[in-house]
XYZ file of C-alpha atoms in Angstrom:
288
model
C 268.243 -18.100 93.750
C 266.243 -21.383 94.770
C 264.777 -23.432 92.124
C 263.170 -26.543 92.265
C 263.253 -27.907 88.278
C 260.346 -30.416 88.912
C 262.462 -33.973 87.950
C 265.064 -32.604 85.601
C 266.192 -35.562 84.575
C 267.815 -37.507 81.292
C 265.679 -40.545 81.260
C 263.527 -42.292 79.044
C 260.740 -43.467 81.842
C 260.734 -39.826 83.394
C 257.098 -38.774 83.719
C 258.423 -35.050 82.895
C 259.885 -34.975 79.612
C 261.307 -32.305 77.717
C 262.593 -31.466 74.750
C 265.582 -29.427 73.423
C 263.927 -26.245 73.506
C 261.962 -26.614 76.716
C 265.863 -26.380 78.447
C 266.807 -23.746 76.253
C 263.731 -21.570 77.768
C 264.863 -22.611 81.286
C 268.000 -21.914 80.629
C 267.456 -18.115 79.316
C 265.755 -17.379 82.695
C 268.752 -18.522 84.144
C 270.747 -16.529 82.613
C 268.535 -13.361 82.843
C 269.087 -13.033 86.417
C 273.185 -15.424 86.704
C 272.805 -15.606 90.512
C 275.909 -16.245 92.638
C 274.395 -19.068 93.899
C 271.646 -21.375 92.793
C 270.047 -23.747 95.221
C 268.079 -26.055 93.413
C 266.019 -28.890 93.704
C 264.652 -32.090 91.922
C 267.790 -32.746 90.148
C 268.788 -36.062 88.855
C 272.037 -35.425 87.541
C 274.712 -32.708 86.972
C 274.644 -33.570 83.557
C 271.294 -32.734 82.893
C 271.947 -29.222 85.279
C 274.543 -28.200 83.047
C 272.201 -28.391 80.178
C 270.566 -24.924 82.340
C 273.612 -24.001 84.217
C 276.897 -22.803 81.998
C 279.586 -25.332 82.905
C 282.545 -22.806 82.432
C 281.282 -20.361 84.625
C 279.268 -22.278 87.400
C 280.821 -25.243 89.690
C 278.126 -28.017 90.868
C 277.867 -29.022 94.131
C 275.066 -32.252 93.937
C 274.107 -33.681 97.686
C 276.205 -36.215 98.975
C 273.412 -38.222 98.864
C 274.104 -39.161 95.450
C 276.715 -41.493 97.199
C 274.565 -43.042 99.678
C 273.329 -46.872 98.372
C 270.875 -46.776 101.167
C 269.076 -43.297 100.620
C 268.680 -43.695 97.276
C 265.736 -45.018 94.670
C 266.543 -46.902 91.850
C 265.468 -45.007 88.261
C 265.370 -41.695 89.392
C 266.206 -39.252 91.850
C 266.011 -35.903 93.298
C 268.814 -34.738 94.206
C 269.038 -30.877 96.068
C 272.317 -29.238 95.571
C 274.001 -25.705 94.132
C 275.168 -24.176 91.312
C 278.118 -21.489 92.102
C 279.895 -19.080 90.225
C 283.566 -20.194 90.011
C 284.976 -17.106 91.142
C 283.602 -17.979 94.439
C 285.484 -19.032 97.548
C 283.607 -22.794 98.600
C 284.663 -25.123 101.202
C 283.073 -28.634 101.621
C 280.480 -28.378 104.624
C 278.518 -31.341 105.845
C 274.946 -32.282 104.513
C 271.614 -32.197 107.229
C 271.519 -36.223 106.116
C 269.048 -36.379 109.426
C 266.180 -35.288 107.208
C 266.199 -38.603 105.374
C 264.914 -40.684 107.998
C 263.954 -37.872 110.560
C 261.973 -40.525 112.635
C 264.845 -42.461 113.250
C 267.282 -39.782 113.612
C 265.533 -38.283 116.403
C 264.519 -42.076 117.984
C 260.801 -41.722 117.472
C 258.766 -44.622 117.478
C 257.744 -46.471 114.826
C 261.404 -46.145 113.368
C 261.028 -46.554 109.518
C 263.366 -45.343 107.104
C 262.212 -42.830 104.325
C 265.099 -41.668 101.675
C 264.025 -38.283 101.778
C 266.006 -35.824 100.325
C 269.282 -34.164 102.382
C 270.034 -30.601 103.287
C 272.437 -29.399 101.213
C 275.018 -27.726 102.246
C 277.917 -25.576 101.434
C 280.180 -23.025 103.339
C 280.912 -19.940 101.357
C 283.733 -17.443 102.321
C 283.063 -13.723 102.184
C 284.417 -10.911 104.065
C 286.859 -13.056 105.357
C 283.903 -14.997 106.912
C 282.485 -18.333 106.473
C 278.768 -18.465 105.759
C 276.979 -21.992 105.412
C 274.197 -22.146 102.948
C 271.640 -24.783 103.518
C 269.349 -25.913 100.589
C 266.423 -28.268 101.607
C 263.290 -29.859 99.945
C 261.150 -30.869 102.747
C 258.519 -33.250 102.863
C 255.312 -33.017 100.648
C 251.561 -32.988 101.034
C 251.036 -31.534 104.485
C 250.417 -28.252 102.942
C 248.573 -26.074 105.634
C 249.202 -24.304 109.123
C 245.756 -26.774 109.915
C 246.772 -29.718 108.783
C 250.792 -29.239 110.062
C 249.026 -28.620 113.830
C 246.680 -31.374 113.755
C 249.729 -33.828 112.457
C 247.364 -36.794 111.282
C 248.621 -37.464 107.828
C 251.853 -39.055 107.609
C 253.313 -36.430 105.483
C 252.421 -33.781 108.297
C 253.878 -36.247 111.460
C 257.482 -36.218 109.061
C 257.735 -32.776 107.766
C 256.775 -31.755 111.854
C 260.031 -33.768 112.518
C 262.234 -32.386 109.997
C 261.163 -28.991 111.486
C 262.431 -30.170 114.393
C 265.720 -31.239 113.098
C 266.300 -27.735 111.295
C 264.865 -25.754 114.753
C 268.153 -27.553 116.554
C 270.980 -26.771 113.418
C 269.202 -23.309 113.919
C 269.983 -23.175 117.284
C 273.467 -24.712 117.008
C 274.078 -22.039 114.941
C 273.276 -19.043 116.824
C 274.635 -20.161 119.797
C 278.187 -20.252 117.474
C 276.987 -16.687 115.955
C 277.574 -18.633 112.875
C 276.526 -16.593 109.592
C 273.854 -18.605 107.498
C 271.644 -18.761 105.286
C 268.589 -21.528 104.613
C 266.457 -21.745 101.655
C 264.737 -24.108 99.503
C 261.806 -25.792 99.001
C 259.608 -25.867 102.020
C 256.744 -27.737 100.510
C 254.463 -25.532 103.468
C 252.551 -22.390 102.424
C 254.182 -20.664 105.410
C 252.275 -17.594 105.009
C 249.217 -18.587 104.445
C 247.201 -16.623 106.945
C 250.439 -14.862 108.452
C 250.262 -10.973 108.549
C 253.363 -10.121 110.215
C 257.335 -11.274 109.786
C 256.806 -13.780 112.614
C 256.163 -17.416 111.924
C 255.349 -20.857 113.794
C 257.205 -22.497 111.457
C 260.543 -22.206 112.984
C 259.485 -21.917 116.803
C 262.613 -21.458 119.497
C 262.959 -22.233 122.577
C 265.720 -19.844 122.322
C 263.791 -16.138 123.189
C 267.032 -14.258 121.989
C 266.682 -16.151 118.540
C 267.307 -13.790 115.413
C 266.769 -16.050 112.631
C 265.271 -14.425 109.944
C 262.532 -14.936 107.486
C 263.232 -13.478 104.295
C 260.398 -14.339 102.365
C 257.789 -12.732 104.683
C 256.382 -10.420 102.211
C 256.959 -12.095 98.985
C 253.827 -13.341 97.734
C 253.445 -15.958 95.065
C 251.971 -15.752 91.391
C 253.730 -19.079 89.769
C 251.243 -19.978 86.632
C 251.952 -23.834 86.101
C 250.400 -26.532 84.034
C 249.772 -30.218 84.498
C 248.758 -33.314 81.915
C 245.894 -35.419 82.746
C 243.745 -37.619 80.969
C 245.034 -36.179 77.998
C 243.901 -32.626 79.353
C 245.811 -29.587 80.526
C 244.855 -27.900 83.261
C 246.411 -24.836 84.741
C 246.648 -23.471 88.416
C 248.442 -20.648 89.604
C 249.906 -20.467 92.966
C 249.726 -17.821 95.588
C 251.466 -18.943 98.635
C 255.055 -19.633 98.222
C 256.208 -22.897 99.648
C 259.654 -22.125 98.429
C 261.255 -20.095 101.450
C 264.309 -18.401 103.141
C 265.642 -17.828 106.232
C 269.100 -16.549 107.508
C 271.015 -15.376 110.810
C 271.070 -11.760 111.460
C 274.109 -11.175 109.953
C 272.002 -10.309 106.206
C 270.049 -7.833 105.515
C 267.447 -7.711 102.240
C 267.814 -5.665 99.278
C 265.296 -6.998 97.387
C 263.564 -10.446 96.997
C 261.125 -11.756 94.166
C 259.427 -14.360 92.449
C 260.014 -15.205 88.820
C 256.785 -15.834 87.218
C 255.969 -17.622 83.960
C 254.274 -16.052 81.036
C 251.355 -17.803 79.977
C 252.796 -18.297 76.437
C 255.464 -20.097 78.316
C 253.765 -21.990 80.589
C 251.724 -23.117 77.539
C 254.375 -23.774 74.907
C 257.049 -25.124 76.779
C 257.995 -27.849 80.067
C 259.065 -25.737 82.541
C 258.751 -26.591 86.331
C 256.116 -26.373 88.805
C 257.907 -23.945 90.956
C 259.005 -20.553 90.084
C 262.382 -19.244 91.007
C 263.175 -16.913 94.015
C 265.673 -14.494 93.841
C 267.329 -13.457 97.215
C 269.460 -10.058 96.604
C 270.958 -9.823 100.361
C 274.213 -7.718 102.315
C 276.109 -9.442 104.677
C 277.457 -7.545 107.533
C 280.272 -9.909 110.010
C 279.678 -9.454 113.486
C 282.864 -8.288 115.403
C 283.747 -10.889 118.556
C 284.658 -8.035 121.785
């Protein structure tokens, strides 16, 4: 599952505020579905996760950039990260901190440094094989296939880089034949005029690539809400920007969307994002 909670956080100047009963909703859809794994995103603390997540049955694993003076805000943060179920095998696995500062991690000029949010990541073992799981929330407001190819807004010229950066760990990884799987929030309606499984998203220079993309044919339908003026206003979405990829080592059983009901939408403080649930087999590939 991939989740972004829309700044779940314990704090008194948050701009999303919630009550005891609005986590109590959020946390019976989590427990509807328990996934193995939740990747979420726009999470302050582990404290305030647990108030969705059971501690005795799920281990946290919050981005190491929780540790990092210099990529992080005063206040507030979001923090990307998992939940896991405890009776699952997890090894430490480095974080993709290039996506903080993409400019200056791939020497681009102007260098200017950003405090974007890591790639999580964790390794997982299964089948006697390790599989990395990579949980990212990419940049915002560059939206569009148009406005990502034109790359004139700032927001487009970063999130172009952090593609990028995650095109070469893709690589890396299939060169190794490493098992993995990517997901997260993509803040990019990557299907938005797409009628195939390809996409330009992720493009390789690589013609062999096999990197999947999982969330092809899921289409959106995520009823949110949002305070203004002392108005609410409601918009549903139809284009996921909340994604997955993998190696071609998994194979789909089934993969949805978890919509609101209007009644909760209206009632309660959920999240602007929907969850995803990924339901996928793993088959190891054999070395000869």
């Amino acid at each position: 599952m991939t989740w972004n909670f829309q700044w779940l956080a314990a704090h008194p100047k948050n701009d999303i505020q919630r009550t005891a009963k609005d986590y109590q909703v959020l946390k019976q859809i989590f427990l509807t579905h328990q996934p193995d794994i939740l990747a979420f995103q726009e999470v302050d603390s582990a404290s305030s996760l647990h108030r969705i997540v059971p501690k005795d049955r799920y281990q946290i694993y919050i981005s190491s950039r929780i540790k990092n003076k210099d990529d992080v805000f005063n206040g507030i943060n979001q923090f990307t990260g998992f939940a896991v179920k405890k009776h699952l095998t997890v090894k430490e696995h480095p974080d993709i901190t290039t996506l903080s500062s993409p400019a200056i991690a791939l020497g681009n000029k102007p260098y200017y440094q950003q405090k974007l949010r890591y790639g999580s990541a964790i390794k997982i073992n299964l089948k006697q094989h390790d599989i990395i799981v990579v949980n990212v929330h990419l940049k915002s407001g560059c939206f569009t296939p148009k406005q990502l190819k034109n790359n004139r807004k700032k927001s487009c010229r970063t999130l172009n880089l952090q593609r990028t950066l995650m095109q070469q760990w893709i690589e890396q990884q299939e060169v190794k034949r490493q098992p993995f799987i990517l997901v997260g929030d993509f803040n990019h309606r990557i299907s938005l005029n797409t009628t195939n499984n390809t996409t330009y998203f992720f493009s390789s220079n690589n013609q062999q690539s096999s990197l999947k993309w999982l969330t092809h044919n899921v289409r959106g339908n995520c009823l949110t809400k949002k305070r203004k003026n002392n108005k609410t206003y409601y918009r549903r979405y139809k284009e996921l920007i909340d994604h997955g990829f993998s190696s071609d080592h998994f194979n789909v059983s089934s993969i949805q969307q978890v919509p609101y009901s209007f009644e909760q939408v209206s009632t309660y403080q959920l999240s602007d994002h929907c969850p995803v649930i990924f339901r996928l087999s793993f088959t190891p590939f054999i070395s000869s």
